[in-house]
mmCIF file of C-alpha atoms and ligand atoms in Angstrom:
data_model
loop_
_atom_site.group_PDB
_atom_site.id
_atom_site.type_symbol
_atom_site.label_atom_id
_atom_site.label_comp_id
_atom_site.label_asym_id
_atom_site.label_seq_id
_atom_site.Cartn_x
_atom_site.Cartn_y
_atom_site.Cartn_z
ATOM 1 C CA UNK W 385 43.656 -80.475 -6.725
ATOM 2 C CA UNK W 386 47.429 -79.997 -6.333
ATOM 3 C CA UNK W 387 48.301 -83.480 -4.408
ATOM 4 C CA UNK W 388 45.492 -84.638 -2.887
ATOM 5 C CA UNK W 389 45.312 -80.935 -0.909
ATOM 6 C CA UNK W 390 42.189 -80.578 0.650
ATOM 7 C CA UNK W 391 40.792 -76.662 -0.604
ATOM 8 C CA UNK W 392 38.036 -74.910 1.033
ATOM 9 C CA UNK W 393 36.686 -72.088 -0.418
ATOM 10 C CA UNK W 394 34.336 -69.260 0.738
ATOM 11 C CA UNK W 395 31.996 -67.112 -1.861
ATOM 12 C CA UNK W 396 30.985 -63.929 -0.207
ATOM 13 C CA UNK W 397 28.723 -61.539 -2.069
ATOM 14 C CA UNK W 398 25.966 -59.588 -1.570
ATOM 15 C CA UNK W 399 22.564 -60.993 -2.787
ATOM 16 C CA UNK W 400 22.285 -61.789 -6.427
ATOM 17 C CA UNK W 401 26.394 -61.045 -7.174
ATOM 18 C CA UNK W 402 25.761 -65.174 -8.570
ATOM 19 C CA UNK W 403 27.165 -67.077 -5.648
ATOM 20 C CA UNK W 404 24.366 -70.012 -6.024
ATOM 21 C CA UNK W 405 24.866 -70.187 -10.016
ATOM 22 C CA UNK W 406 28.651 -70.124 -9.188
ATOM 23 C CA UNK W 407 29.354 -72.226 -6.555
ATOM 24 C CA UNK W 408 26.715 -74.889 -8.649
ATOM 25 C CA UNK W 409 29.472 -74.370 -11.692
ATOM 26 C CA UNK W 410 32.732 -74.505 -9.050
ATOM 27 C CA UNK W 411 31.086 -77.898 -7.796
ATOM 28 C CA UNK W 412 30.860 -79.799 -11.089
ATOM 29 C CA UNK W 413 34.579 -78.370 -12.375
ATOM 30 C CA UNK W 414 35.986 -79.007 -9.059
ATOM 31 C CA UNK W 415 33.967 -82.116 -8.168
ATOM 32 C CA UNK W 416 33.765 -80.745 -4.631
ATOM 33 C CA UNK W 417 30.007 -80.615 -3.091
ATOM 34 C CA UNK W 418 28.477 -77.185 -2.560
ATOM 35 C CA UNK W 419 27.063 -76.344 0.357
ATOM 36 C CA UNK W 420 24.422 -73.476 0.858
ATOM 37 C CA UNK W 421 23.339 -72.402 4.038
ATOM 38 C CA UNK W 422 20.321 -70.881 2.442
ATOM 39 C CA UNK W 423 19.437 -74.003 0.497
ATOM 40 C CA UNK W 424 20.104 -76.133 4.181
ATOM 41 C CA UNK W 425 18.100 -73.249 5.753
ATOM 42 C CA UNK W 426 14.951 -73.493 3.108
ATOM 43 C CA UNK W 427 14.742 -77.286 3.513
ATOM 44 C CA UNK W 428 14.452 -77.304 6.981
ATOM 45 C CA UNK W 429 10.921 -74.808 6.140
ATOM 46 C CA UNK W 430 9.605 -77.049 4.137
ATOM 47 C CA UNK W 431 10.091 -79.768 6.677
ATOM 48 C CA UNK W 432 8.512 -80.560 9.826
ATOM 49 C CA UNK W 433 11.852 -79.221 11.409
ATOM 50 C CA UNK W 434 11.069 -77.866 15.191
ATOM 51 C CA UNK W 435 12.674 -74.459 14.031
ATOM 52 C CA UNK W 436 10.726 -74.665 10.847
ATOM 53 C CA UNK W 437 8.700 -71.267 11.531
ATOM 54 C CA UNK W 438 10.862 -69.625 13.326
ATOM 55 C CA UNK W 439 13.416 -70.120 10.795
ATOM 56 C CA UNK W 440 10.655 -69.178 7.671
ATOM 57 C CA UNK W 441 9.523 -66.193 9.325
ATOM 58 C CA UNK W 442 13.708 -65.156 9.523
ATOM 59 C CA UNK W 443 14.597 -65.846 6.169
ATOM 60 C CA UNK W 444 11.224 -63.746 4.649
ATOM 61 C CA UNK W 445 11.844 -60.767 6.523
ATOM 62 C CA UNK W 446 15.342 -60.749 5.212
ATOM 63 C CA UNK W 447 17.402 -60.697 8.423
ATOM 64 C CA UNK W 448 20.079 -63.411 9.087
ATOM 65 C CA UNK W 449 19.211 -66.751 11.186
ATOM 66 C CA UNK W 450 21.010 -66.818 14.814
ATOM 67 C CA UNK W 451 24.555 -68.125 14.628
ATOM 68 C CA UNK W 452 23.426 -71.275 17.522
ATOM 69 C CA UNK W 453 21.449 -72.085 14.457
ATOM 70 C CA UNK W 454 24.285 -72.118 11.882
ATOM 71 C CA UNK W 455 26.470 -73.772 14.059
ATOM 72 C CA UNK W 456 24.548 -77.105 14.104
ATOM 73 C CA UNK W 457 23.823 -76.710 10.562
ATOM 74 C CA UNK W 458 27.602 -76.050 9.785
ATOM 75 C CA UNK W 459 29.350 -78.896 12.062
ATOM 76 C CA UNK W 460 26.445 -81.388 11.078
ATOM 77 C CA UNK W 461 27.033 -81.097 7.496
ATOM 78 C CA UNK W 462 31.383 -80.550 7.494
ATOM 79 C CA UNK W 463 31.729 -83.992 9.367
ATOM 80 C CA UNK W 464 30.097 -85.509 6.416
ATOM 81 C CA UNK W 465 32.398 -87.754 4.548
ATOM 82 C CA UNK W 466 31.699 -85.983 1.033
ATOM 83 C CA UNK W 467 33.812 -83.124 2.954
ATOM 84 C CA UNK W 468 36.650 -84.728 3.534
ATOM 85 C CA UNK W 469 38.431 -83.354 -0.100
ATOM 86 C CA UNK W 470 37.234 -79.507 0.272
ATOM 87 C CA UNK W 471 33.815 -78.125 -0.289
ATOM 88 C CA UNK W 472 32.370 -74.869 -1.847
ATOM 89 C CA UNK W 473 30.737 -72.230 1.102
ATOM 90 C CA UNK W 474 27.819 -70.314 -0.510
ATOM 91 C CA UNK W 475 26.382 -68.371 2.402
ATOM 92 C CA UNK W 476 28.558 -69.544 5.095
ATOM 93 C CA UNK W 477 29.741 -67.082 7.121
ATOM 94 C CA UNK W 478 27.909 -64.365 7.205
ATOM 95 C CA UNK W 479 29.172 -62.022 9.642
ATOM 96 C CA UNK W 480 32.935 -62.766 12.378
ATOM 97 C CA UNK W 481 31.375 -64.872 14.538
ATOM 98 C CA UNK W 482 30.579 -67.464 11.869
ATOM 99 C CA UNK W 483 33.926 -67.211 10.364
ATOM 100 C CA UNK W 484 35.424 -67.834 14.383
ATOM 101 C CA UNK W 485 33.445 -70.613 14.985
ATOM 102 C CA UNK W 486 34.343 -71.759 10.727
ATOM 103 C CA UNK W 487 38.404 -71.161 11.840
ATOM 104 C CA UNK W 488 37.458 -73.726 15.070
ATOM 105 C CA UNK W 489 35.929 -76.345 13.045
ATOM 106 C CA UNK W 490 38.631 -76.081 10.563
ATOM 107 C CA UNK W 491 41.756 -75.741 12.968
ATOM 108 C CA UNK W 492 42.039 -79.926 12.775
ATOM 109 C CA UNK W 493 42.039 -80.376 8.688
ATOM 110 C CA UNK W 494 45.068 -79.755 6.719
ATOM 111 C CA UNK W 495 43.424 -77.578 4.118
ATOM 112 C CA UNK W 496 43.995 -74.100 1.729
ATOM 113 C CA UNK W 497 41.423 -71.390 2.210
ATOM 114 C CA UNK W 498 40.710 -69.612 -0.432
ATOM 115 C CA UNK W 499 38.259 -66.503 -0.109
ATOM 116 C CA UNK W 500 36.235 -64.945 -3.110
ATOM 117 C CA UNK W 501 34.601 -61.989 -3.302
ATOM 118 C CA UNK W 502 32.201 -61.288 -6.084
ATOM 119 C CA UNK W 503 31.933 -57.421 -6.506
ATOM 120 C CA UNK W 504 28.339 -56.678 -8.552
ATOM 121 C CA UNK W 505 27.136 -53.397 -8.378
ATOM 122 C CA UNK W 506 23.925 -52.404 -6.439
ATOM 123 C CA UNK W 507 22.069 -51.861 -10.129
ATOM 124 C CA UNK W 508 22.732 -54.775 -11.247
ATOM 125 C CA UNK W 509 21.888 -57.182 -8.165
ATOM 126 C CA UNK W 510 18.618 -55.530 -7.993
ATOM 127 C CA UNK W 511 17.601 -56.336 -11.646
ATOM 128 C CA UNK W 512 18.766 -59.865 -10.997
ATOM 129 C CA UNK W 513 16.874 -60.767 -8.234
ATOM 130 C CA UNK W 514 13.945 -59.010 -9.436
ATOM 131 C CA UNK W 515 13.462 -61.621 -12.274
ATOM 132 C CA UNK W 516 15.238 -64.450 -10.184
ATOM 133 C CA UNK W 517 13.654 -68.153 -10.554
ATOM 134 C CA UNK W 518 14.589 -71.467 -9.806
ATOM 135 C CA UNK W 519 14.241 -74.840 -10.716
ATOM 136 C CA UNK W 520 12.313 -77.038 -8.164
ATOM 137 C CA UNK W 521 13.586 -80.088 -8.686
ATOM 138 C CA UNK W 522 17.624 -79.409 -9.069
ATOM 139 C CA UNK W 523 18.229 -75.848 -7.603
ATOM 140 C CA UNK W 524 19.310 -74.257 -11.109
ATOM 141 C CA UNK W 525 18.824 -70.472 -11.396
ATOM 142 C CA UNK W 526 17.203 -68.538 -14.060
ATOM 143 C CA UNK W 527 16.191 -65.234 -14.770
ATOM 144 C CA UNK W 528 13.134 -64.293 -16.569
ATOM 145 C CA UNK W 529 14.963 -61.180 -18.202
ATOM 146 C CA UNK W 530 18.563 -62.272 -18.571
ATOM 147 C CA UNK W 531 18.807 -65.889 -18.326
ATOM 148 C CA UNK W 532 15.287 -67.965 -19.238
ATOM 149 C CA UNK W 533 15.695 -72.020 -20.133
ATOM 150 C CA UNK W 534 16.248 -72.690 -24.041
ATOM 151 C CA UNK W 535 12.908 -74.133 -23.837
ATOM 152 C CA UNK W 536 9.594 -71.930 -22.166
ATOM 153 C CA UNK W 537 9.208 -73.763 -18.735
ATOM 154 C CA UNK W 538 11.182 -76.659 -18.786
ATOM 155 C CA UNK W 539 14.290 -76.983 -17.072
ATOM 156 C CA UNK W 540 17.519 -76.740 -19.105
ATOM 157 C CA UNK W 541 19.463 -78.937 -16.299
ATOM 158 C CA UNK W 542 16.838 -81.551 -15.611
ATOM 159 C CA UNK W 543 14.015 -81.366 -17.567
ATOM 160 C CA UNK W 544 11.657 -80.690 -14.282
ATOM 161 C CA UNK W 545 8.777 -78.352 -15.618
ATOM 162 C CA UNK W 546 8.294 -77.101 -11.848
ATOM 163 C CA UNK W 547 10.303 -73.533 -10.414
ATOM 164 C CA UNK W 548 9.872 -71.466 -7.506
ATOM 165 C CA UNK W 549 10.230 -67.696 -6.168
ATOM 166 C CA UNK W 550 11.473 -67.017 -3.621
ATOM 167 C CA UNK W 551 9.596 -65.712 -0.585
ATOM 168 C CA UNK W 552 12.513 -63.082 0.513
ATOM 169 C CA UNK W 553 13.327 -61.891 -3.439
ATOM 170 C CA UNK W 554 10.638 -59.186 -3.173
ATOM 171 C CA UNK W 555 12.048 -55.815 -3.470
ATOM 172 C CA UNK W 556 11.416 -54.357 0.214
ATOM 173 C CA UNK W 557 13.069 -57.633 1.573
ATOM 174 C CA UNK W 558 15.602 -57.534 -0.523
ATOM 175 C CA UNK W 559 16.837 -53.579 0.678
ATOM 176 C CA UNK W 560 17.181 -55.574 4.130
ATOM 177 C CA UNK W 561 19.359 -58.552 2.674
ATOM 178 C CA UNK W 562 21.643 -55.863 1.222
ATOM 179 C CA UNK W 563 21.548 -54.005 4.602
ATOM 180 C CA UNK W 564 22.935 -57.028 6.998
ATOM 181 C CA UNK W 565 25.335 -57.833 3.776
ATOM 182 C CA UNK W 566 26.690 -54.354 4.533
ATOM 183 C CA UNK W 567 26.512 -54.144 7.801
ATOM 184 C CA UNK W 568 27.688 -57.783 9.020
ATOM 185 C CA UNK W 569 28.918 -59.711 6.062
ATOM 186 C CA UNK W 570 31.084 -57.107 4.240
ATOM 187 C CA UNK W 571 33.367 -56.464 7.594
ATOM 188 C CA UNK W 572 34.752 -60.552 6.936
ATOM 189 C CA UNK W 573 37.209 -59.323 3.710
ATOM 190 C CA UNK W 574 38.828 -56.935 6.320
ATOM 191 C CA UNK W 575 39.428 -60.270 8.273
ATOM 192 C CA UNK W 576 40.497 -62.511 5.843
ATOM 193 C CA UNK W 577 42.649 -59.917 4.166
ATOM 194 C CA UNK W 578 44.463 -59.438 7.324
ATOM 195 C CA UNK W 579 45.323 -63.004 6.368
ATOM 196 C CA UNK W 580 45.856 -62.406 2.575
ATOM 197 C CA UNK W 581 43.214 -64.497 1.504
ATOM 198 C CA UNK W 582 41.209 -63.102 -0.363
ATOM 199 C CA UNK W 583 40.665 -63.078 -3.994
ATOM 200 C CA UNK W 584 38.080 -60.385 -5.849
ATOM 201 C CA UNK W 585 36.222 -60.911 -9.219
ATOM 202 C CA UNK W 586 33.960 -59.054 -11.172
ATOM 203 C CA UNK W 587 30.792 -60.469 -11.121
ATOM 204 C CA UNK W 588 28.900 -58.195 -13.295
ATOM 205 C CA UNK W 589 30.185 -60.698 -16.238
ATOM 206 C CA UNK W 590 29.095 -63.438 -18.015
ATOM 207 C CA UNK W 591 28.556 -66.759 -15.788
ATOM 208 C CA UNK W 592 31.067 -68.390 -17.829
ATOM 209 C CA UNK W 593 33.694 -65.682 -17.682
ATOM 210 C CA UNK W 594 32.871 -65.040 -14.055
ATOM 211 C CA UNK W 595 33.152 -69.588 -13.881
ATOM 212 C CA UNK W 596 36.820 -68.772 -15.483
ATOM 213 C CA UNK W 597 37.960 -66.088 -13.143
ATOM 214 C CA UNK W 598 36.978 -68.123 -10.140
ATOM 215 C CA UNK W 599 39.213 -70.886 -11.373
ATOM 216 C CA UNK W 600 42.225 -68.619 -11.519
ATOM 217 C CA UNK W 601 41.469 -67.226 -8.157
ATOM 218 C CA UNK W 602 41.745 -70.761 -6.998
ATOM 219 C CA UNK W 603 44.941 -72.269 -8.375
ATOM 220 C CA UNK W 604 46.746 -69.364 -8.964
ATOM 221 C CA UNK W 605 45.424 -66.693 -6.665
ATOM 222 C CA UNK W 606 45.687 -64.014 -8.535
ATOM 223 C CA UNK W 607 43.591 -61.218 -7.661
ATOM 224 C CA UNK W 608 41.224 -60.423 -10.489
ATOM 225 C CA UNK W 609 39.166 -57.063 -10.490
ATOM 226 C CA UNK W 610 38.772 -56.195 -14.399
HETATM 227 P P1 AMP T 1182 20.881 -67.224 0.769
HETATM 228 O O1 AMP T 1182 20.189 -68.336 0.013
HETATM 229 O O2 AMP T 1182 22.334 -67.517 1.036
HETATM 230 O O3 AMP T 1182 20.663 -65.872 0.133
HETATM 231 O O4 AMP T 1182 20.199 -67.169 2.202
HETATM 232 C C1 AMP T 1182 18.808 -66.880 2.346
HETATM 233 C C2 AMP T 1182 18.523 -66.503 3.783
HETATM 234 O O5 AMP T 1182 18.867 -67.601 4.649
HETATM 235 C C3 AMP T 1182 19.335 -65.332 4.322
HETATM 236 O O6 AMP T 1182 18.758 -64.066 3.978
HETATM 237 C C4 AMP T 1182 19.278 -65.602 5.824
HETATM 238 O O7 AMP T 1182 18.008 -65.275 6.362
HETATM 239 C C5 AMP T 1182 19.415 -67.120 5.873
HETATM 240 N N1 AMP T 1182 20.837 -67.524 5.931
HETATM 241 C C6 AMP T 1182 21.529 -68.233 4.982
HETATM 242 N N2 AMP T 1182 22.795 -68.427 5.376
HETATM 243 C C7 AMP T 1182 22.912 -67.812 6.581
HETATM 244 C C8 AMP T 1182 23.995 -67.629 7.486
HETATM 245 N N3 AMP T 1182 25.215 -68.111 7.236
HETATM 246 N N4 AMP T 1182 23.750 -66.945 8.634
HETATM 247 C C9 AMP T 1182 22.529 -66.458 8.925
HETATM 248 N N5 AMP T 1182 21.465 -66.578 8.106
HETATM 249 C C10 AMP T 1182 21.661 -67.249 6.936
#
């Protein structure tokens, strides 16, 4: 990082445009933690969290969590100390009021934003999260037409033999993810552009090349649509 500058960045894309596999990818090159609102979300459900079913029952019909919610989960884990250098946003915000309250939180750190958006087309997400897996035991992502580990059912990463579906990657929830990406997320470029900060890639690319383009979005912030 260019002297010790502390860079923040935000992936927005719709579901399935990569941002877990990418932001997992950013995180190791950049040695910057990840954070998923999702992943936050899905370990409070498996937890005797008080919002636990209220929270479960959200994320399977495919509609977004209130923002009181994601507020709490947002402060609580940017005041960690693992923050303090920049972090990766997968998930986080999801519609203007989570970017307001994101611009609040942020208004005290001497920082760069940068703001990514992956641009997949509707095709192609679909197929992806149709086939979409993960590993239990260290989040990676696979897909059982595209992307399956080397070795039949154990875990490239880790070695774990044990993945997991997700509840709200079934094709009827998944035409309501897409829906409040359109509807609430999408309207946040439009924001951040008014602040020329954002950066587009073509996500319908290999991980690696899509890994790459991110990286020049970063440093150089050149826009790349190819
Ligand atoms: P994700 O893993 O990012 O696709 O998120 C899975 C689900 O968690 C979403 O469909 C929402 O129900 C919920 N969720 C994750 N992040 C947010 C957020 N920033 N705001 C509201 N709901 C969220």
């Amino acid at each position: 990082m260019r002297d010790g500058e502390a860079v923040i960045v935000i992936l927005i894309g719709a579901p399935g445009s990569g941002k877990g596999t990418q932001s997992r990818k950013l995180s190791m090159s950049l040695s910057m933690p990840k954070i998923s609102t999702g992943d936050i979300l899905r370990s409070y459900t498996l937890s005797n969290h008080p919002l636990s079913d209220k929270i479960n029952s959200i994320i399977a019909s495919g509609s977004l969590v209130p923002d009181d919610i994601l507020f709490s989960v947002i402060s609580e884990r940017l005041s960690s100390p693992d923050c303090d250098r920049g972090f990766i946003l997968d998930g986080y915000p999801r519609n203007i009021q989570q970017a307001t309250f994101l611009d609040s939180v942020l208004s005290q750190r001497k920082h760069r934003l940068v703001v990514v958006e992956i641009v997949v087309p509707e095709d192609v997400l679909i197929k992806r999260i149709a086939g979409r897996f993960s590993c239990k035991s260290c989040g990676t992502i696979y897909n059982q037409y595209f992307s399956k580990p080397k070795q039949a059912g154990i875990c490239d990463q880790c070695g774990s033999s044990e993945f997991y579906y997700r509840v709200d990657d079934k094709e009827s929830v998944v035409m309501e993810r897409l829906r409040a990406y359109q509807l609430q997320t999408l309207p946040l470029i439009e924001f951040y552009n008014q602040r020329n900060l954002v950066c587009k890639v073509n996500g319908d690319k290999s991980s690696d090349e899509v890994h790459e383009d991110l990286l020049s979005c970063i440093f150089d912030k050149t826009p790349k649509i190819s």
